[in-house]
Structures are given as C-alpha cells and as structure tokens.
PDB file of C-alpha atoms in Angstrom:
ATOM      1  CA  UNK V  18      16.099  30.156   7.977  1.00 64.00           C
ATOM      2  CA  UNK V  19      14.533  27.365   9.903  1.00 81.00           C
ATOM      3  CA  UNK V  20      15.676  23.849   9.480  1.00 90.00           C
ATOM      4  CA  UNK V  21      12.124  21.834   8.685  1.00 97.00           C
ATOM      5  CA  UNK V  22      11.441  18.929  10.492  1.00 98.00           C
ATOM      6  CA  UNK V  23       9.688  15.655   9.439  1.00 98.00           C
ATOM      7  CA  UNK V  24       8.315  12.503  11.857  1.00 98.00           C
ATOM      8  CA  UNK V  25       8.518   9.256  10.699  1.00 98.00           C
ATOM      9  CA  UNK V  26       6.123   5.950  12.005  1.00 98.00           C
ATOM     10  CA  UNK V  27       8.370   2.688  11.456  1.00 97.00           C
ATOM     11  CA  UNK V  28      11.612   3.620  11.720  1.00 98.00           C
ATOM     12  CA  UNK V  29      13.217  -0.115  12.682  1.00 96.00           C
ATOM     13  CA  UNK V  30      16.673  -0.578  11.653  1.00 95.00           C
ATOM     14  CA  UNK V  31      16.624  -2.140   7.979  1.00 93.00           C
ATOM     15  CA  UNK V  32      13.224  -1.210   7.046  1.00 95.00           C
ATOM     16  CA  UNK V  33      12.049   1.559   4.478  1.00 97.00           C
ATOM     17  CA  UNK V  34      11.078   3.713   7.674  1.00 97.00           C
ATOM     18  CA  UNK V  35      14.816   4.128   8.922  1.00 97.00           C
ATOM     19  CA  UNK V  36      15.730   4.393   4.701  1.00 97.00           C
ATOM     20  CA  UNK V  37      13.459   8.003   5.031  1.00 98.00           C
ATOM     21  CA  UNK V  38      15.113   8.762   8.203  1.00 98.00           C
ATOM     22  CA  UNK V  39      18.750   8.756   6.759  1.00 98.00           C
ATOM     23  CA  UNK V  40      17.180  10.548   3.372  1.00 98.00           C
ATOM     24  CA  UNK V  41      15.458  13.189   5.070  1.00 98.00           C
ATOM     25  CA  UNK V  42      18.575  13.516   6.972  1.00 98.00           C
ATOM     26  CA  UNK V  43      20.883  14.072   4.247  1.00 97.00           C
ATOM     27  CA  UNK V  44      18.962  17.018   2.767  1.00 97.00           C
ATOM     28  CA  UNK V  45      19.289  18.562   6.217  1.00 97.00           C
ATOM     29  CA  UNK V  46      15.918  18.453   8.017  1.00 98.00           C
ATOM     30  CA  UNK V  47      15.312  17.644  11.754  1.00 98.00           C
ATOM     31  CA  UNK V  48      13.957  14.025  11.484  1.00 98.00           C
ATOM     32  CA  UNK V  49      11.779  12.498  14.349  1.00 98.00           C
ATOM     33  CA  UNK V  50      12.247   8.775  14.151  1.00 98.00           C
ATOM     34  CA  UNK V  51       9.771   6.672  15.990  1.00 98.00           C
ATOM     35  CA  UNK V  52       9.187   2.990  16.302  1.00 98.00           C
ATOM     36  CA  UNK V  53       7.598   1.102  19.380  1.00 96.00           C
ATOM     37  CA  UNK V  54      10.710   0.287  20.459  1.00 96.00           C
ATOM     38  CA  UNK V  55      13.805   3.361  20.258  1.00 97.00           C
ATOM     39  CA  UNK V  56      16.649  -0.101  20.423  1.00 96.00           C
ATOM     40  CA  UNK V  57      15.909  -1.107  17.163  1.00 96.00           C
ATOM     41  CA  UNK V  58      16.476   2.197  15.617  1.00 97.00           C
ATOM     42  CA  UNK V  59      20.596   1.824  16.311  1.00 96.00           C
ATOM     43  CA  UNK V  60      21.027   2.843  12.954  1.00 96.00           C
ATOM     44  CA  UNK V  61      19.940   5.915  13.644  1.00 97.00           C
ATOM     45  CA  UNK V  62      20.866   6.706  17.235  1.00 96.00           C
ATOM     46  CA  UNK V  63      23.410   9.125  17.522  1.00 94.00           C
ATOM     47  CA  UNK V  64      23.219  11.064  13.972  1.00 97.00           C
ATOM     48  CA  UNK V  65      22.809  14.688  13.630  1.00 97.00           C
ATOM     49  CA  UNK V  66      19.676  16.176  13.986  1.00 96.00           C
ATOM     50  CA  UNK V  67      18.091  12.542  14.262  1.00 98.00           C
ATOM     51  CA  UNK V  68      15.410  12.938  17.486  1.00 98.00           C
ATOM     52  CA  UNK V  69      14.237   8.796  18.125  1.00 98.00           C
ATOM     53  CA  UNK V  70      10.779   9.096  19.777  1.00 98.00           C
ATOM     54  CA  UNK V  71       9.059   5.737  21.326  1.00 98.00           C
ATOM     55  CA  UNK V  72       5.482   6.280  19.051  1.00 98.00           C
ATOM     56  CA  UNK V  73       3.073   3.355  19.071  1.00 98.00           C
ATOM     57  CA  UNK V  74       0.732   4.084  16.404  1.00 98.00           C
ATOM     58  CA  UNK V  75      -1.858   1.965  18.367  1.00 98.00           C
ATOM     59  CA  UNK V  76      -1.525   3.774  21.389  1.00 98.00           C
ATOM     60  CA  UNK V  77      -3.364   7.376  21.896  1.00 97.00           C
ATOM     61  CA  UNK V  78      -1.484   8.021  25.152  1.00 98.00           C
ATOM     62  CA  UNK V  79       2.098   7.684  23.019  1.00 98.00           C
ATOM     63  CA  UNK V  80       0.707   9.215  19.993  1.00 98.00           C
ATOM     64  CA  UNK V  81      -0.019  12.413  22.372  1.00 98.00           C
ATOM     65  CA  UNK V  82       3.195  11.880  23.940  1.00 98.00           C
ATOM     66  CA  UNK V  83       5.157  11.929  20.818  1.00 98.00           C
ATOM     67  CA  UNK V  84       2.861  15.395  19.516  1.00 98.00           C
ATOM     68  CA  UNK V  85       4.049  16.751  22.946  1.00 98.00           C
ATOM     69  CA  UNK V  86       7.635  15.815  22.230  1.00 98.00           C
ATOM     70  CA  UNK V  87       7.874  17.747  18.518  1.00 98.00           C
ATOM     71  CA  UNK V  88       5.941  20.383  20.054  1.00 98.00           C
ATOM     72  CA  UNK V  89       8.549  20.944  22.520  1.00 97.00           C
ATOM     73  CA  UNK V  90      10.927  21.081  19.773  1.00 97.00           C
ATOM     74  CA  UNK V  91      10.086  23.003  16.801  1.00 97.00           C
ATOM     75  CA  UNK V  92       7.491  25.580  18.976  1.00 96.00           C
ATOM     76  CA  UNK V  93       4.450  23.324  17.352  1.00 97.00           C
ATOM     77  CA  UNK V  94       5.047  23.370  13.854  1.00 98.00           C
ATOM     78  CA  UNK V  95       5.911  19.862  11.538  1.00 98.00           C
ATOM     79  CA  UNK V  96       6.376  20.172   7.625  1.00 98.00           C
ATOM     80  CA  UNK V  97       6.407  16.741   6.897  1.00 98.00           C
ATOM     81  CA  UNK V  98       4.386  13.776   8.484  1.00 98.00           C
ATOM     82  CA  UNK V  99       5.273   9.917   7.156  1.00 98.00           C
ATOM     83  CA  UNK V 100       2.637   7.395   7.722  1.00 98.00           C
ATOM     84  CA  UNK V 101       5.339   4.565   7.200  1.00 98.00           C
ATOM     85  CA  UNK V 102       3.641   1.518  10.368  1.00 96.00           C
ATOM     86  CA  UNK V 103       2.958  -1.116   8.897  1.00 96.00           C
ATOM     87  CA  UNK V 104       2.594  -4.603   9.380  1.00 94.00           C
ATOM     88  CA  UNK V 105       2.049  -7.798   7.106  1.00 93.00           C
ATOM     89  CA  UNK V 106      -0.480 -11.052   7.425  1.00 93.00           C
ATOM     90  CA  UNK V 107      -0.039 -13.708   4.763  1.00 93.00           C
ATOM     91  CA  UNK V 108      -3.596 -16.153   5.120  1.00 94.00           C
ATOM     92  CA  UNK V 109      -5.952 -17.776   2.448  1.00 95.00           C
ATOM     93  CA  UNK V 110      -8.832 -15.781   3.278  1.00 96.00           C
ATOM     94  CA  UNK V 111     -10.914 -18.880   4.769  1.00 96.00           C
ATOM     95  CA  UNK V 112      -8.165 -19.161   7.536  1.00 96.00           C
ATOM     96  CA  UNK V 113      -8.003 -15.896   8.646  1.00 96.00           C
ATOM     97  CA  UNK V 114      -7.598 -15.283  12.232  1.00 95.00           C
ATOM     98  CA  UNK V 115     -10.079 -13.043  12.778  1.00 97.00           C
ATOM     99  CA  UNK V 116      -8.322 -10.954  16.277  1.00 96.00           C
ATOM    100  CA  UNK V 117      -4.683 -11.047  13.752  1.00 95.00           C
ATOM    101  CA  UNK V 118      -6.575  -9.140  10.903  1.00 97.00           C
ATOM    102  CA  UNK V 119      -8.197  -6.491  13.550  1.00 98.00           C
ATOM    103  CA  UNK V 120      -4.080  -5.999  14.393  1.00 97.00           C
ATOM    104  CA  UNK V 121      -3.340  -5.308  10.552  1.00 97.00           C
ATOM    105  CA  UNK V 122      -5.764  -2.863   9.853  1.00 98.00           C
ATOM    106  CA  UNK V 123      -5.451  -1.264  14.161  1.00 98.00           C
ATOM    107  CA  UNK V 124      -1.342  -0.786  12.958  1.00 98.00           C
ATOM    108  CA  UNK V 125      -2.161   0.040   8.789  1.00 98.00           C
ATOM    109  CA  UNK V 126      -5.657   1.613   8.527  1.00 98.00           C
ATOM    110  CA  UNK V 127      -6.955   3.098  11.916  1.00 98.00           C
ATOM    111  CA  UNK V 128      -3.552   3.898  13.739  1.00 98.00           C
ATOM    112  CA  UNK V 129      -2.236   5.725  10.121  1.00 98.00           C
ATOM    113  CA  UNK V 130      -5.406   7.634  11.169  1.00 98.00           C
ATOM    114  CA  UNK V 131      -4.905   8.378  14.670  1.00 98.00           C
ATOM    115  CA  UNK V 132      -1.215   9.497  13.681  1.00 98.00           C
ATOM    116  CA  UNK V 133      -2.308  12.228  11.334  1.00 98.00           C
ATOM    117  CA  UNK V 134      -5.259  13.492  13.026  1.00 98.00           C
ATOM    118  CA  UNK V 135      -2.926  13.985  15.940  1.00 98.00           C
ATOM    119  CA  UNK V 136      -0.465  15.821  14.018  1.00 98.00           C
ATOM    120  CA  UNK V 137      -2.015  17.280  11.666  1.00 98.00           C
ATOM    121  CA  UNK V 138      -2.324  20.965  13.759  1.00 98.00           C
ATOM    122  CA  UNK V 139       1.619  20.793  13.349  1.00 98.00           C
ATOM    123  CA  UNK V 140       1.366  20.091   9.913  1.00 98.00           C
ATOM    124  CA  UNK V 141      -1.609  23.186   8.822  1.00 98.00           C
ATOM    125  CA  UNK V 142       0.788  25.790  11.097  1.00 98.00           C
ATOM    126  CA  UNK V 143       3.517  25.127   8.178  1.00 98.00           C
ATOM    127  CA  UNK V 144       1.281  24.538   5.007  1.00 98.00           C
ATOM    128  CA  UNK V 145       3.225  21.083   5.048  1.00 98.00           C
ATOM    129  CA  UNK V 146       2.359  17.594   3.302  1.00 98.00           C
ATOM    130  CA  UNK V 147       1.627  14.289   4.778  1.00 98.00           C
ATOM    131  CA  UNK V 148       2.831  10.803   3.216  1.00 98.00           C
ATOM    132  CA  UNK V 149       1.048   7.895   3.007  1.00 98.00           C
ATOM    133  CA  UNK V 150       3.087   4.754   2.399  1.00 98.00           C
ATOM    134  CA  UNK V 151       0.718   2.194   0.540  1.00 97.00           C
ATOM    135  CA  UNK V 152       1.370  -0.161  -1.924  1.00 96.00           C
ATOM    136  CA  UNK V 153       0.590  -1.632  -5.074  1.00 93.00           C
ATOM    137  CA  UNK V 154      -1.044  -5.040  -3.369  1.00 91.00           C
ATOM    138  CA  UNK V 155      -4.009  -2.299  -3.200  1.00 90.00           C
ATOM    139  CA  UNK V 156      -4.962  -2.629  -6.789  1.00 89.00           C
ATOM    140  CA  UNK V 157      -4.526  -6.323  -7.008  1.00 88.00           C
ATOM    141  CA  UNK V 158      -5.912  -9.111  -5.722  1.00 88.00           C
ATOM    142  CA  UNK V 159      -3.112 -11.366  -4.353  1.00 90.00           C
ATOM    143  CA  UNK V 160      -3.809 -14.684  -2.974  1.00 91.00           C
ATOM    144  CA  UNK V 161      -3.137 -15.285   0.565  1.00 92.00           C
ATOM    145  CA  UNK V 162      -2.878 -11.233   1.298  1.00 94.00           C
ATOM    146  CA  UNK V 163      -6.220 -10.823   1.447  1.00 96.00           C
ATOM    147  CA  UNK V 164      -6.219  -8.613   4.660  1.00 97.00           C
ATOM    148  CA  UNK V 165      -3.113  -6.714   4.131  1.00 96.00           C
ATOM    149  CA  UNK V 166      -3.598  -5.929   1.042  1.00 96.00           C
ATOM    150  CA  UNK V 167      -7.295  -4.281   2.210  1.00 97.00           C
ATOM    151  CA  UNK V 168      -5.257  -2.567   4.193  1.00 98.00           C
ATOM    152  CA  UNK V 169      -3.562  -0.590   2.104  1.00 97.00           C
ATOM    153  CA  UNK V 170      -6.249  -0.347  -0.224  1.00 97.00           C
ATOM    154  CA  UNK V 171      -8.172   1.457   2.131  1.00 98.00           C
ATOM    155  CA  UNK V 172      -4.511   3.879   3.001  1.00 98.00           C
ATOM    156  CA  UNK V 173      -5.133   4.859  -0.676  1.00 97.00           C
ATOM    157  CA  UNK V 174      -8.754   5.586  -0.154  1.00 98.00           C
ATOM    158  CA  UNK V 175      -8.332   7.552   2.731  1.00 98.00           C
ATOM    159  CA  UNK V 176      -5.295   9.478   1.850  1.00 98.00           C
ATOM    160  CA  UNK V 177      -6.174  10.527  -1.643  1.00 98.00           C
ATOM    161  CA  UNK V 178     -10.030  12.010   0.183  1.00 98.00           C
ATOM    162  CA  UNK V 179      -7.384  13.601   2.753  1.00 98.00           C
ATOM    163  CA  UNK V 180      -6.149  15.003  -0.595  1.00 98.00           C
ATOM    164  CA  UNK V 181      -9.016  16.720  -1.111  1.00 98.00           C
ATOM    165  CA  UNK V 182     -10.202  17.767   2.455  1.00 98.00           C
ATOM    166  CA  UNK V 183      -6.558  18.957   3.310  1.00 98.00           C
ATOM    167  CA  UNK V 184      -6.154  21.459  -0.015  1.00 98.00           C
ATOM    168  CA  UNK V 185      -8.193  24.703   1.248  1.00 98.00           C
ATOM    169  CA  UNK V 186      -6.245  24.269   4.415  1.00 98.00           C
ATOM    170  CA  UNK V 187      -2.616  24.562   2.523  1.00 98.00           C
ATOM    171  CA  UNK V 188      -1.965  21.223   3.428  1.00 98.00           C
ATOM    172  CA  UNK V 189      -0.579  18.525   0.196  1.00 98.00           C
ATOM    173  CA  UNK V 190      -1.232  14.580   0.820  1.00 98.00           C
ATOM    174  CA  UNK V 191       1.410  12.293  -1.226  1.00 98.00           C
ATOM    175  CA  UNK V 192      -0.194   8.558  -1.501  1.00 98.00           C
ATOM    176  CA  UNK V 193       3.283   6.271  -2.118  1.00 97.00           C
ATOM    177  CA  UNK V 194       1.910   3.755  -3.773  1.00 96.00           C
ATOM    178  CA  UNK V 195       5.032   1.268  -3.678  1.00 95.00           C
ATOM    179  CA  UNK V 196       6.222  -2.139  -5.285  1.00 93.00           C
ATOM    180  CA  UNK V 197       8.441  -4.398  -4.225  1.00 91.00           C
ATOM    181  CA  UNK V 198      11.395  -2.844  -2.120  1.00 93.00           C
ATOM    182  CA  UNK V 199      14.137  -4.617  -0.430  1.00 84.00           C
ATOM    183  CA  UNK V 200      13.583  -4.415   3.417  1.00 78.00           C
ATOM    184  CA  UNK V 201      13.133  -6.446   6.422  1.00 73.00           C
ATOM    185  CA  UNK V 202       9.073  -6.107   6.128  1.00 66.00           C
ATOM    186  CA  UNK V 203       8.799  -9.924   5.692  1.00 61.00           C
ATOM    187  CA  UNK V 204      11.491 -10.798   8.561  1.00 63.00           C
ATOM    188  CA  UNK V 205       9.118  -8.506  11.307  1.00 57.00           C
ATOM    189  CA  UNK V 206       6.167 -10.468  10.064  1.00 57.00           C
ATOM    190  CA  UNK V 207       4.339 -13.241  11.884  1.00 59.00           C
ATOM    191  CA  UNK V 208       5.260 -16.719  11.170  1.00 65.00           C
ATOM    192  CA  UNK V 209       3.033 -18.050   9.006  1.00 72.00           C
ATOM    193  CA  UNK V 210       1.518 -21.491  10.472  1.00 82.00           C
ATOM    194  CA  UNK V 211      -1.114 -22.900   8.473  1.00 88.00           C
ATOM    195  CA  UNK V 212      -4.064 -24.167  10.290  1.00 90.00           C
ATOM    196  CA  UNK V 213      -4.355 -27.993  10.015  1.00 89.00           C
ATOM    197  CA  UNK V 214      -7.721 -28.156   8.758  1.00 91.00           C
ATOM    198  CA  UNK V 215      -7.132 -25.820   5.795  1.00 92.00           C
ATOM    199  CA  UNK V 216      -8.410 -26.918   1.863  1.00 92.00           C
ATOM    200  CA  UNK V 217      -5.161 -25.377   0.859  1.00 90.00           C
ATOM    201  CA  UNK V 218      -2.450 -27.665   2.649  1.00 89.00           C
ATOM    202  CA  UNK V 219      -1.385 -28.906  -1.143  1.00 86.00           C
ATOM    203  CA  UNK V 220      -0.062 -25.510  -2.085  1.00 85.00           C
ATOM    204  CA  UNK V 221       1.263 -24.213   1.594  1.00 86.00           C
ATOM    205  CA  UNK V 222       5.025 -24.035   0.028  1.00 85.00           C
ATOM    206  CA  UNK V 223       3.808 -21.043  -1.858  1.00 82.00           C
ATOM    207  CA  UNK V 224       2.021 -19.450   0.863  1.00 84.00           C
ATOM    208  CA  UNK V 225       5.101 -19.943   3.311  1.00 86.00           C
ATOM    209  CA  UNK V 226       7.104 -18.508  -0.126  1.00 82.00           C
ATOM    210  CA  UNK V 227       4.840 -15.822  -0.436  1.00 77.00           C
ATOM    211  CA  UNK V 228       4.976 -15.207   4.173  1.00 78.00           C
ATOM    212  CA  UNK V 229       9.061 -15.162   3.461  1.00 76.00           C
ATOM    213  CA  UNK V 230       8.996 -12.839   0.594  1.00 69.00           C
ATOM    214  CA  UNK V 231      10.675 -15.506  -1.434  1.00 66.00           C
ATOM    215  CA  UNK V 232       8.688 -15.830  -4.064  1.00 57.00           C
ATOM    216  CA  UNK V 233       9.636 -12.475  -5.126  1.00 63.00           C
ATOM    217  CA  UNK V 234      12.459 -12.233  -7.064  1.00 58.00           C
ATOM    218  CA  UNK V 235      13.729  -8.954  -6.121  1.00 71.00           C
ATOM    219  CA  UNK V 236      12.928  -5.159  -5.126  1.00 82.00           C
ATOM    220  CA  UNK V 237      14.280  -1.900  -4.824  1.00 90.00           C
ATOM    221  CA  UNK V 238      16.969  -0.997  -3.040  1.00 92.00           C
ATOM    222  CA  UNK V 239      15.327   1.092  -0.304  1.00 94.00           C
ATOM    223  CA  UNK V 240      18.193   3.616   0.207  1.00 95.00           C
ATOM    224  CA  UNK V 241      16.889   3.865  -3.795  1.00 96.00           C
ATOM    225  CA  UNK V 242      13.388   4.005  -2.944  1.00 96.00           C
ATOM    226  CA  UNK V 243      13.473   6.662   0.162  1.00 97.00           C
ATOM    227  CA  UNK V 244      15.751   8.932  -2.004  1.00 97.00           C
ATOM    228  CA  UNK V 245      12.806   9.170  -4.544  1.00 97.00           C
ATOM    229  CA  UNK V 246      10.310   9.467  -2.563  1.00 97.00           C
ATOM    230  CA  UNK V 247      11.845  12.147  -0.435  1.00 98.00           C
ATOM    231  CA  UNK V 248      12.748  13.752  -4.011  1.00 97.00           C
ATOM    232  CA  UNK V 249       9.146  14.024  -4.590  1.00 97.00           C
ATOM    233  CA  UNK V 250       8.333  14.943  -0.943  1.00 97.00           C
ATOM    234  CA  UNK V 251      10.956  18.077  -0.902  1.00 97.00           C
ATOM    235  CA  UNK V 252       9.414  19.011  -4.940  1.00 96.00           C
ATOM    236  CA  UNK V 253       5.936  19.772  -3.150  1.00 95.00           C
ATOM    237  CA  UNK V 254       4.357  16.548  -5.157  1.00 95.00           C
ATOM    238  CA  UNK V 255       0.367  15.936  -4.405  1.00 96.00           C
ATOM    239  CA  UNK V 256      -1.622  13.154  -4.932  1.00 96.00           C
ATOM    240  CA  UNK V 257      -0.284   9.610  -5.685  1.00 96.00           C
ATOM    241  CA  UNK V 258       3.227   8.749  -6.628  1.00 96.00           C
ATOM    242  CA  UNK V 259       4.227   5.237  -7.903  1.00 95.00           C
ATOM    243  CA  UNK V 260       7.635   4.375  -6.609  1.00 94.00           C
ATOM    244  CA  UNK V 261       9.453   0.773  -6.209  1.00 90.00           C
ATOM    245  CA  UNK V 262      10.210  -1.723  -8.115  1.00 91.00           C
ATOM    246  CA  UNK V 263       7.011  -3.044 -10.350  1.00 84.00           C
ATOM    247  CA  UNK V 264       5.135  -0.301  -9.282  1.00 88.00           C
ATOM    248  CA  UNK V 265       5.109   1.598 -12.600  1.00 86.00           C
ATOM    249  CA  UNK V 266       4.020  -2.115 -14.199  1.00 86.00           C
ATOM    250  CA  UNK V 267       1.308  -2.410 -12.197  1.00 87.00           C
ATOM    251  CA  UNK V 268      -0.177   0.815 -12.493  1.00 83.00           C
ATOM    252  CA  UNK V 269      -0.383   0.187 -16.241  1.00 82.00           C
ATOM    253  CA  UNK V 270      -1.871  -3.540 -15.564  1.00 83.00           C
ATOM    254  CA  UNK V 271      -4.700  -3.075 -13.283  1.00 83.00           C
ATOM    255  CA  UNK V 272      -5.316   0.018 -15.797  1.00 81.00           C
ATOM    256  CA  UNK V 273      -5.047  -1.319 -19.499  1.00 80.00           C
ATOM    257  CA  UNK V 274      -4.908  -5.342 -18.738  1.00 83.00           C
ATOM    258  CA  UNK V 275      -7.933  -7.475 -18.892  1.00 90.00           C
ATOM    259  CA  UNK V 276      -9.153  -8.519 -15.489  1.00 87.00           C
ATOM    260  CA  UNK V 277      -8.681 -12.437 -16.935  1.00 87.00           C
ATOM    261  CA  UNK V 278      -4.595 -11.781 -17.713  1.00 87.00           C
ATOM    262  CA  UNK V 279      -4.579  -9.964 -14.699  1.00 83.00           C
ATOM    263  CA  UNK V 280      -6.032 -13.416 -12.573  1.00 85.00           C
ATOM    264  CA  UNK V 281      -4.037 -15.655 -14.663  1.00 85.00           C
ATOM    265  CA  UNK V 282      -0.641 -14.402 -13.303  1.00 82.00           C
ATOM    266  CA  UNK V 283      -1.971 -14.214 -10.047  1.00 83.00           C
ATOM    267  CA  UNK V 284      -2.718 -18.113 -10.285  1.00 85.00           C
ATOM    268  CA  UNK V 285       0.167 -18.472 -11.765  1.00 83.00           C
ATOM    269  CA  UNK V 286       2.363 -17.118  -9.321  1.00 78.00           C
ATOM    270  CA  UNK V 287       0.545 -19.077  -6.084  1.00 79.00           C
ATOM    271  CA  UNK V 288       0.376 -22.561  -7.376  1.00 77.00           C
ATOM    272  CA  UNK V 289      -3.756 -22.129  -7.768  1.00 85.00           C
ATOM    273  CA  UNK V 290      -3.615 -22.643 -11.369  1.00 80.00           C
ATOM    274  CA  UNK V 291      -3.186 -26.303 -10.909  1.00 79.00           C
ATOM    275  CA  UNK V 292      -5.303 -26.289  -7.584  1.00 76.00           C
ATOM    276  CA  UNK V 293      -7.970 -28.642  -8.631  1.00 64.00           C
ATOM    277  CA  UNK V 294      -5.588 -30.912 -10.547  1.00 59.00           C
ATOM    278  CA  UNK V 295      -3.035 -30.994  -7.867  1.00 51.00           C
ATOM    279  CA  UNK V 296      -6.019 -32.106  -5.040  1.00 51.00           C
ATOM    280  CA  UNK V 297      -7.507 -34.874  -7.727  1.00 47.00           C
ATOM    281  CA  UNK V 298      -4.107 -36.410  -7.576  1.00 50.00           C
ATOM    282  CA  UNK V 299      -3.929 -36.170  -3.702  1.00 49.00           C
ATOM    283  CA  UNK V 300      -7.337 -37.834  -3.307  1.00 46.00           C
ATOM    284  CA  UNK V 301      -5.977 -41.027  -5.959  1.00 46.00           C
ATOM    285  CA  UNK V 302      -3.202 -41.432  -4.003  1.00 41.00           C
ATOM    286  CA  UNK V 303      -5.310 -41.742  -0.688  1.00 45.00           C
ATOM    287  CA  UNK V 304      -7.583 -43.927  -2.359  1.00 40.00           C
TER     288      UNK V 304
END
C-alpha cells in the first residue's frame, strides 16, 4: 500500500504549521514541509519521511517549483493539501497602512489561492481533501484586527464555495476554523508602531497587548490542536471544523448572542468602552 503524502504552507519551527508536520508524521504519511525559509524548519529537518521544500506562497515561480518537487516524488499524486501561511496585522482601521494590508491578504487570501489551484491536479488524481486554516476572528469583529481578520473571513468564504465546486470532482475541503492556540504567530508578526497622529494614542497599551498576544489569556496547546485536526483530516471530515481553544464558544456567540453582548465584550476587552471618557479626561488635563 502506498504511504499518502500531505504538503504543508507555514511550517516555521514553533508554529501550528510545523505542529501538522510532526502529526501527520506520526500517523505515517510522507509530509512536505514548506516555509520561505527551509532554516527555520530545524525542528523538522532530519525526521523520517519529512521532505522541507522552500514554498513562498507569494511567489508563482516557487509555488511551481514546489508542484514540480512532489511531483517528482509521489509520480503526481497529493492526498492532503494544508493552507496553513499566514500572517498577522494588528491596526485601528483609520491607521492602516494601506501597502501592509495588500501583504496580509497577498500571504492569507490570494497566495492560499494560488497554492491550491496549483496543487489541486495532485489532489483530484487521489480523491484527496484540502485544509483551510482560518479562524474564529472571521465571525467577529475585533478591534484593531480589522484586516486580518478580513482575511480569514474571506479563507472561510472561499474554502467552504471550494466545498461545493470540489465535491463532483471527489475532492473534500475542511475549513479549520480555529481559536486561540499557543504558537509563535504573534512573535513572527510586525511590530506594532502606532502612528503619531492616531485618535487612539490613549488606549495604545491594549493595541500593543492585543500585537503581543498578551491580552489573551491562554490557547491550545498546538501539539493538541494539530492532533485534532489531523484526527478529522485522516476521518475524511468536510466542511468546517471548529478546533482551538474558544472556538466552540464562539461559534455559539456569533450564532445565539445578541449582536449588542457580542460588541460589549469586544469593548470591553480593548479599552474602547471607556474611550470617550478616558479622552475627556486627557483634554482637562491639557487644559
């Protein structure tokens, strides 16, 4: 019997990229690991049936590169295909850098995209699945992620309508819609530097919290979190799964809660419940 294979976008060392690598790994399948750069997959260099591929998601000529490699390999076939890239941009939405939130959705949105139209030949020759990582910032409306979290609202929209187009052609599409998971996502982000001239200088400690991941209290372990997604991956699940810490909370909440309790723990959490009160003082204290 044939040992399936899998690829893998975002495989850095600590992230929930190189967690799928190692989980894939442990049931036995061929894993490609790619990230832009193969160094920071050390983690994984070196481990059996482990293949590290240089794949910038951004890039046609290494996307095609990387197709060629896994060609090479399996004689053109791919079971699985993980959409992990990603990257992060933490901005009230008035501040937005304009050429920064084209990079978000070129990495999240349009090279997710390029990625699976490339492979997805390799993935129709074995009546695979592809897996979307998204998350649950999709069906909120956090403050200061206004861009990212557009992102991955549009991953959800365009993977579940992949759902649909892929079926007659064998193929399933899993949407991960994920919560909070333990990872070194916020350490690869930018640094977050708030422009000068901003109307939200009062509350920037809770934007830098929110840029630093520290104003969330925990998340998943992602060993946890890839060994339950790959569960659901190696079941032959379709359509979305809701995996993560919070994730199951949320998809009740932006389901059953009223859109007012759902904007009051928003404010709540990013100091813009006392926004007005907190810039009367400011302007007293000038005066």
């Amino acid at each position: 019997m044939a040992v399936k294979s899998v690829l893998i976008t975002g495989c850095s060392d600590g992230g929930i990229g190189s967690a799928l690598a190692l989980a894939f790994q442990k049931r036995g399948l061929h894993v490609f690991a790619t990230a832009r750069t193969i160094s920071k997959m050390s983690r994984l260099d070196g481990l059996p049936c482990v293949t590290l591929v240089t794949l910038d998601v951004t890039n046609y000529a290494s996307i095609t590169s990387a197709v060629e490699i896994v060609k090479s390999a399996t004689g053109g076939t791919l079971d699985y295909l993980v959409n992990n890239s990603g990257v992060g941009y933490v901005m009230p939405t008035l501040d937005v850098d304009i050429e920064e939130a084209k990079r978000v959705f070129d990495v999240n949105v349009w090279g997710l995209l390029a990625v699976t139209q490339a492979f997805a030949p390799l993935v129709i020759a074995t009546n695979g699945s592809i897996v979307n990582i998204s998350s649950v910032g999709g069906l909120l409306y956090p403050p200061w992620l206004s861009v990212y979290t557009a992102s991955k609202s549009a991953v959800t929209t365009i993977s579940e309508t992949l759902r649909l187009e892929m079926a007659p052609l064998g193929v399933k599409v899993l949407t991960a819609v994920t919560g909070t998971v333990h990872s070194n996502f916020f350490v690869n982000g930018p640094q977050h530097k708030l422009p000068p001239t901003s109307r939200y200088v009062s509350v920037e400690k809770s934007i830098v919290a929110r840029a630093q991941g520290r104003d969330i209290q925990s998340g998943m372990n992602a060993a946890k979190y890839a060994d339950r997604v790959v569960d659901d991956v190696l079941r032959g699940e379709n359509g979305k799964i809701w995996r993560g810490k919070l994730a199951s909370i949320v998809r009740y909440a932006s389901t059953y809660l009223p859109t007012f309790v759902l904007d009051w723990l928003l404010l709540q959490q990013t100091g813009l419940d006392t926004f007005p009160t907190t810039r009367a003082k400011e302007a007293k204290l000038r005066i």
